[in-house]
mmCIF file of C-alpha atoms in Angstrom:
data_model
loop_
_atom_site.group_PDB
_atom_site.id
_atom_site.type_symbol
_atom_site.label_atom_id
_atom_site.label_comp_id
_atom_site.label_asym_id
_atom_site.label_seq_id
_atom_site.Cartn_x
_atom_site.Cartn_y
_atom_site.Cartn_z
ATOM 1 C CA MET F 1 3.064 -4.668 7.030
ATOM 2 C CA ALA F 2 3.123 -4.103 3.059
ATOM 3 C CA LEU F 3 4.967 -2.655 0.424
ATOM 4 C CA ARG F 4 3.129 0.170 -2.128
ATOM 5 C CA PRO F 5 4.506 0.676 -5.025
ATOM 6 C CA VAL F 6 5.090 4.268 -5.984
ATOM 7 C CA GLN F 7 7.759 5.443 -8.843
ATOM 8 C CA VAL F 8 9.884 3.571 -11.926
ATOM 9 C CA ASN F 9 12.603 4.651 -12.410
ATOM 10 C CA ILE F 10 14.249 4.382 -15.752
ATOM 11 C CA LYS F 11 17.412 4.100 -16.092
ATOM 12 C CA ALA F 12 19.192 7.052 -18.734
ATOM 13 C CA LEU F 13 22.678 8.290 -20.305
ATOM 14 C CA ASP F 14 20.443 11.715 -19.596
ATOM 15 C CA ASP F 15 18.422 12.222 -16.705
ATOM 16 C CA SER F 16 17.720 15.423 -17.471
ATOM 17 C CA ALA F 17 16.400 15.111 -20.828
ATOM 18 C CA VAL F 18 14.462 12.125 -20.330
ATOM 19 C CA GLY F 19 12.772 13.343 -17.853
ATOM 20 C CA ARG F 20 12.122 16.392 -19.929
ATOM 21 C CA PHE F 21 10.609 14.002 -22.283
ATOM 22 C CA TRP F 22 7.839 12.030 -19.691
ATOM 23 C CA ALA F 23 6.386 15.210 -17.999
ATOM 24 C CA GLU F 24 6.190 16.312 -21.583
ATOM 25 C CA ALA F 25 4.293 13.114 -22.325
ATOM 26 C CA LEU F 26 2.524 12.649 -18.966
ATOM 27 C CA GLY F 27 1.619 16.842 -18.347
ATOM 28 C CA TRP F 28 3.848 15.931 -15.465
ATOM 29 C CA GLY F 29 6.595 18.319 -13.688
ATOM 30 C CA VAL F 30 10.124 18.050 -13.050
ATOM 31 C CA SER F 31 12.108 18.418 -10.067
ATOM 32 C CA SER F 32 15.697 17.097 -9.202
ATOM 33 C CA GLU F 33 17.101 15.269 -5.679
ATOM 34 C CA GLY F 34 20.070 15.849 -6.595
ATOM 35 C CA PRO F 35 23.025 15.253 -9.580
ATOM 36 C CA GLY F 36 21.997 12.723 -12.345
ATOM 37 C CA VAL F 37 18.739 12.560 -10.482
ATOM 38 C CA THR F 38 15.279 13.696 -12.428
ATOM 39 C CA ASN F 39 11.665 13.383 -10.473
ATOM 40 C CA VAL F 40 8.630 13.369 -12.995
ATOM 41 C CA GLU F 41 4.845 13.956 -10.750
ATOM 42 C CA PRO F 42 2.122 15.833 -11.589
ATOM 43 C CA VAL F 43 1.673 19.034 -10.279
ATOM 44 C CA GLY F 44 -1.305 21.626 -8.758
ATOM 45 C CA GLY F 45 -0.623 19.674 -5.247
ATOM 46 C CA PHE F 46 -0.245 16.225 -6.025
ATOM 47 C CA VAL F 47 2.218 15.251 -2.593
ATOM 48 C CA TRP F 48 4.332 12.004 -2.438
ATOM 49 C CA PRO F 49 3.313 9.727 -2.083
ATOM 50 C CA ASP F 50 0.008 9.212 -3.563
ATOM 51 C CA PRO F 51 -2.250 6.315 -5.174
ATOM 52 C CA VAL F 52 -3.292 8.262 -7.396
ATOM 53 C CA ALA F 53 -0.308 8.635 -9.613
ATOM 54 C CA VAL F 54 2.708 5.312 -9.637
ATOM 55 C CA CYS F 55 5.708 8.483 -10.602
ATOM 56 C CA ILE F 56 8.290 8.268 -12.805
ATOM 57 C CA ASP F 57 12.408 8.951 -11.225
ATOM 58 C CA VAL F 58 14.825 9.221 -14.152
ATOM 59 C CA VAL F 59 18.641 8.038 -13.071
ATOM 60 C CA THR F 60 21.779 8.932 -14.710
ATOM 61 C CA VAL F 61 23.816 5.696 -15.888
ATOM 62 C CA PRO F 62 26.690 5.296 -17.811
ATOM 63 C CA GLU F 63 25.880 2.541 -19.378
ATOM 64 C CA PRO F 64 23.715 2.952 -22.397
ATOM 65 C CA LYS F 65 20.619 1.156 -23.705
ATOM 66 C CA THR F 66 21.231 -2.047 -25.889
ATOM 67 C CA SER F 67 19.028 -3.240 -28.187
ATOM 68 C CA THR F 68 17.159 -5.404 -26.125
ATOM 69 C CA LYS F 69 13.525 -4.931 -25.538
ATOM 70 C CA ASN F 70 13.111 -3.922 -21.617
ATOM 71 C CA ARG F 71 11.086 -6.039 -19.948
ATOM 72 C CA VAL F 72 9.126 -3.280 -18.192
ATOM 73 C CA HIS F 73 7.155 -0.495 -20.450
ATOM 74 C CA LEU F 74 4.874 2.354 -19.606
ATOM 75 C CA ASP F 75 1.240 1.175 -21.519
ATOM 76 C CA LEU F 76 -0.464 5.506 -21.925
ATOM 77 C CA ALA F 77 -4.571 5.770 -21.800
ATOM 78 C CA THR F 78 -6.446 7.660 -24.547
ATOM 79 C CA THR F 79 -9.698 8.667 -24.466
ATOM 80 C CA SER F 80 -11.296 8.392 -28.092
ATOM 81 C CA ALA F 81 -9.391 8.067 -31.018
ATOM 82 C CA THR F 82 -8.996 10.878 -31.875
ATOM 83 C CA HIS F 83 -6.830 12.014 -28.962
ATOM 84 C CA GLN F 84 -4.296 8.667 -29.742
ATOM 85 C CA ALA F 85 -3.616 9.912 -32.683
ATOM 86 C CA GLU F 86 -2.626 13.358 -31.199
ATOM 87 C CA LEU F 87 -0.411 11.881 -28.676
ATOM 88 C CA VAL F 88 1.642 9.736 -30.966
ATOM 89 C CA ALA F 89 1.897 12.844 -33.268
ATOM 90 C CA ARG F 90 2.629 14.782 -30.210
ATOM 91 C CA LEU F 91 4.995 12.729 -28.518
ATOM 92 C CA ARG F 92 6.583 12.202 -31.767
ATOM 93 C CA ALA F 93 7.320 15.885 -32.347
ATOM 94 C CA LEU F 94 8.803 15.413 -28.461
ATOM 95 C CA GLY F 95 11.547 13.555 -29.796
ATOM 96 C CA ALA F 96 9.851 9.698 -29.510
ATOM 97 C CA THR F 97 10.010 7.173 -32.534
ATOM 98 C CA PRO F 98 7.855 4.169 -34.080
ATOM 99 C CA VAL F 99 9.469 0.709 -32.587
ATOM 100 C CA HIS F 100 8.440 -2.830 -34.132
ATOM 101 C CA VAL F 101 9.056 -5.341 -31.426
ATOM 102 C CA GLY F 102 6.733 -8.540 -32.898
ATOM 103 C CA GLN F 103 3.684 -6.453 -32.168
ATOM 104 C CA GLY F 104 1.663 -7.505 -35.818
ATOM 105 C CA ASP F 105 -1.321 -5.537 -36.321
ATOM 106 C CA VAL F 106 -2.448 -3.628 -33.062
ATOM 107 C CA PRO F 107 -5.296 -0.955 -32.479
ATOM 108 C CA TRP F 108 -2.699 0.424 -29.551
ATOM 109 C CA THR F 109 0.908 2.669 -31.137
ATOM 110 C CA VAL F 110 4.671 1.436 -30.032
ATOM 111 C CA LEU F 111 6.796 3.774 -29.337
ATOM 112 C CA ALA F 112 10.112 4.836 -27.545
ATOM 113 C CA ASP F 113 11.487 7.507 -25.735
ATOM 114 C CA PRO F 114 14.423 9.387 -26.791
ATOM 115 C CA GLU F 115 17.328 6.639 -25.426
ATOM 116 C CA GLY F 116 15.263 3.958 -26.772
ATOM 117 C CA ASN F 117 12.419 2.929 -24.075
ATOM 118 C CA GLU F 118 9.798 1.919 -25.707
ATOM 119 C CA PHE F 119 6.465 2.247 -24.853
ATOM 120 C CA CYS F 120 2.260 1.965 -25.729
ATOM 121 C CA VAL F 121 -0.098 4.254 -26.824
ATOM 122 C CA LEU F 122 -3.196 2.464 -26.153
ATOM 123 C CA GLU F 123 -6.354 2.625 -27.956
ATOM 124 C CA PRO F 124 -9.332 4.153 -25.734
ATOM 125 C CA ARG F 125 -10.514 1.378 -23.673
ATOM 126 C CA GLU F 126 -13.504 1.659 -20.045
ATOM 127 C CA THR F 127 -11.059 0.118 -17.785
ATOM 128 C CA TYR F 128 -8.867 2.787 -18.263
ATOM 129 C CA ARG F 129 -11.108 5.868 -18.815
ATOM 130 C CA ASP F 130 -9.630 7.298 -14.648
ATOM 131 C CA THR F 131 -6.244 6.276 -14.661
ATOM 132 C CA GLY F 132 -4.408 9.116 -15.295
ATOM 133 C CA PRO F 133 -1.847 9.794 -18.252
ATOM 134 C CA ILE F 134 -0.471 5.844 -17.107
ATOM 135 C CA ALA F 135 -2.727 3.229 -17.836
ATOM 136 C CA ARG F 136 -0.411 0.954 -17.208
ATOM 137 C CA VAL F 137 2.705 -0.308 -15.960
ATOM 138 C CA VAL F 138 3.606 -3.573 -17.726
ATOM 139 C CA VAL F 139 5.894 -6.518 -16.552
ATOM 140 C CA ASP F 140 7.252 -9.217 -19.061
ATOM 141 C CA CYS F 141 7.280 -11.860 -17.015
ATOM 142 C CA GLU F 142 7.690 -16.540 -17.338
ATOM 143 C CA ASP F 143 5.044 -17.309 -15.131
ATOM 144 C CA PRO F 144 1.670 -14.580 -14.065
ATOM 145 C CA ARG F 145 0.801 -17.219 -11.755
ATOM 146 C CA ALA F 146 3.825 -17.353 -9.596
ATOM 147 C CA MET F 147 4.577 -13.699 -10.054
ATOM 148 C CA ALA F 148 0.644 -13.503 -8.914
ATOM 149 C CA ARG F 149 1.776 -15.309 -5.252
ATOM 150 C CA PHE F 150 5.232 -13.711 -4.974
ATOM 151 C CA TRP F 151 3.352 -9.921 -5.347
ATOM 152 C CA ASP F 152 0.706 -10.163 -4.214
ATOM 153 C CA GLU F 153 1.924 -10.961 -1.121
ATOM 154 C CA ALA F 154 5.080 -8.384 -1.759
ATOM 155 C CA MET F 155 2.459 -5.405 -1.944
ATOM 156 C CA ASP F 156 -0.807 -4.313 -1.019
ATOM 157 C CA TRP F 157 -2.346 -3.574 -4.243
ATOM 158 C CA THR F 158 -5.369 -5.533 -5.193
ATOM 159 C CA LEU F 159 -5.189 -8.254 -7.041
ATOM 160 C CA HIS F 160 -7.891 -8.281 -9.910
ATOM 161 C CA GLU F 161 -6.669 -11.221 -12.313
ATOM 162 C CA VAL F 162 -5.069 -13.995 -13.106
ATOM 163 C CA THR F 163 -5.130 -15.980 -15.848
ATOM 164 C CA ASP F 164 -1.818 -18.311 -17.911
ATOM 165 C CA ASP F 165 -0.999 -14.687 -19.488
ATOM 166 C CA HIS F 166 -1.226 -12.483 -17.049
ATOM 167 C CA ALA F 167 -1.957 -11.165 -13.360
ATOM 168 C CA VAL F 168 -3.129 -7.066 -12.657
ATOM 169 C CA TRP F 169 -3.317 -5.379 -9.703
ATOM 170 C CA ARG F 170 -4.382 -2.163 -8.627
ATOM 171 C CA SER F 171 -3.877 0.447 -5.954
ATOM 172 C CA ALA F 172 -6.738 -0.547 -3.112
ATOM 173 C CA LYS F 173 -8.244 2.669 -3.059
ATOM 174 C CA GLY F 174 -9.242 1.655 -6.454
ATOM 175 C CA VAL F 175 -7.638 4.989 -8.352
ATOM 176 C CA GLY F 176 -4.479 5.712 -9.827
ATOM 177 C CA PRO F 177 -2.501 3.339 -13.135
ATOM 178 C CA TYR F 178 -3.091 -1.135 -13.359
ATOM 179 C CA LEU F 179 -0.026 -3.256 -12.798
ATOM 180 C CA GLU F 180 0.406 -6.403 -15.052
ATOM 181 C CA PHE F 181 2.834 -9.181 -14.715
ATOM 182 C CA LEU F 182 2.674 -10.405 -18.794
ATOM 183 C CA ARG F 183 3.362 -13.787 -20.130
ATOM 184 C CA THR F 184 6.362 -13.483 -22.989
ATOM 185 C CA GLY F 185 9.334 -15.605 -21.744
ATOM 186 C CA VAL F 186 12.656 -16.427 -19.158
ATOM 187 C CA LYS F 187 14.109 -13.043 -18.256
ATOM 188 C CA SER F 188 17.457 -12.583 -19.921
ATOM 189 C CA VAL F 189 19.334 -8.777 -18.985
ATOM 190 C CA PRO F 190 19.787 -6.914 -16.137
ATOM 191 C CA ASP F 191 16.634 -4.379 -16.117
ATOM 192 C CA ARG F 192 17.026 -0.803 -16.692
ATOM 193 C CA VAL F 193 13.838 0.273 -15.731
ATOM 194 C CA HIS F 194 12.159 -1.263 -12.305
ATOM 195 C CA LEU F 195 9.722 -0.662 -9.692
ATOM 196 C CA ASP F 196 10.359 1.342 -6.623
ATOM 197 C CA LEU F 197 8.327 0.535 -3.592
ATOM 198 C CA LEU F 198 7.569 2.434 -0.169
ATOM 199 C CA PRO F 199 6.857 0.735 2.965
ATOM 200 C CA TYR F 200 4.027 2.470 5.321
ATOM 201 C CA PRO F 201 4.994 4.926 7.811
ATOM 202 C CA GLY F 202 5.191 2.919 11.255
ATOM 203 C CA ASP F 203 7.007 0.015 9.252
ATOM 204 C CA ASP F 204 10.389 -1.092 9.249
ATOM 205 C CA GLN F 205 12.399 -0.480 6.002
ATOM 206 C CA ALA F 206 14.483 -3.586 7.459
ATOM 207 C CA ALA F 207 11.587 -6.000 8.763
ATOM 208 C CA GLU F 208 9.890 -5.113 5.499
ATOM 209 C CA VAL F 209 13.067 -6.372 3.558
ATOM 210 C CA ALA F 210 13.290 -9.619 5.212
ATOM 211 C CA ARG F 211 9.688 -10.658 4.752
ATOM 212 C CA LEU F 212 10.489 -10.356 0.493
ATOM 213 C CA ARG F 213 13.368 -12.671 1.535
ATOM 214 C CA ASP F 214 10.938 -15.257 2.949
ATOM 215 C CA LEU F 215 8.552 -14.508 0.414
ATOM 216 C CA GLY F 216 11.238 -15.503 -2.498
ATOM 217 C CA ALA F 217 13.103 -12.687 -3.057
ATOM 218 C CA THR F 218 16.830 -12.368 -3.290
ATOM 219 C CA ASP F 219 19.348 -9.389 -2.345
ATOM 220 C CA LEU F 220 21.221 -8.005 -5.177
ATOM 221 C CA ASP F 221 24.276 -5.542 -5.541
ATOM 222 C CA LEU F 222 24.804 -3.592 -8.484
ATOM 223 C CA GLY F 223 27.064 -1.581 -6.900
ATOM 224 C CA GLN F 224 25.210 0.730 -5.489
ATOM 225 C CA GLY F 225 27.080 1.189 -2.148
ATOM 226 C CA ASP F 226 25.998 2.930 0.941
ATOM 227 C CA VAL F 227 22.721 3.758 0.251
ATOM 228 C CA PRO F 228 18.970 4.323 1.846
ATOM 229 C CA TRP F 229 18.040 1.822 -0.049
ATOM 230 C CA ARG F 230 17.456 -2.215 -0.580
ATOM 231 C CA CYS F 231 17.890 -3.970 -4.432
ATOM 232 C CA MET F 232 16.358 -6.854 -4.471
ATOM 233 C CA ALA F 233 14.949 -8.782 -7.106
ATOM 234 C CA ASP F 234 11.758 -11.121 -7.422
ATOM 235 C CA PRO F 235 11.863 -14.959 -7.714
ATOM 236 C CA GLU F 236 12.153 -14.058 -11.882
ATOM 237 C CA GLY F 237 14.991 -12.144 -11.235
ATOM 238 C CA HIS F 238 13.035 -8.756 -11.919
ATOM 239 C CA GLU F 239 14.825 -6.241 -10.286
ATOM 240 C CA PHE F 240 13.356 -3.593 -7.936
ATOM 241 C CA CYS F 241 13.866 -1.176 -4.739
ATOM 242 C CA VAL F 242 12.484 -0.889 -1.719
ATOM 243 C CA LEU F 243 12.545 2.855 -0.618
ATOM 244 C CA ALA F 244 13.132 4.252 3.288
ATOM 245 C CA LEU F 245 10.944 5.907 4.548
ATOM 246 C CA SER F 246 12.025 10.168 4.110
#
């Protein structure tokens, strides 16, 4: 049994506006499974779920983002210095704004989407030349080695590197974005952005949830009511959802 990350879930006051921003940013399309939900995913024959892309699901909530930096964010890939500059300019024209999160003098550019969700436009890096528009999903954490122990058992992605500063995974198929847990500090507020995981065909959602509990995850009641997915938190409290196979 194993799970796979299939989408990044972003809470927003206006799911449609934030979804349109991310679709334009990534060159992807939008769809909706119902009121208050905007799906952002690749176009041109893409069939969800697929390891080539971790999609974006934007969900309406009544609460605005606070000034606290999100503990999960996206890093976007570029192929050259010119591409990086052009992408930053295009994103700003779409409504992104520069933000300072203590990054100092770095070669990447830190921006926020129209509702303040931070993301980075990376300088060209050989590691991310074949990831697609999203180079990596980054999760702030307190102990990358502890996160590596939990998440390496929780999902079937390949663990590439573990140090005191970070833990890095990528799909076992060697495609799509990377996932990195980065040492930054203790979680202090609920996550406005989180990962959604999906079982494989033939696996059982309830059995996967039980397995995650045995690994140290806990169940969460966020007022979600009777829904087909299960809300959980990892040992450091990062929220995530286990989706049901449709």
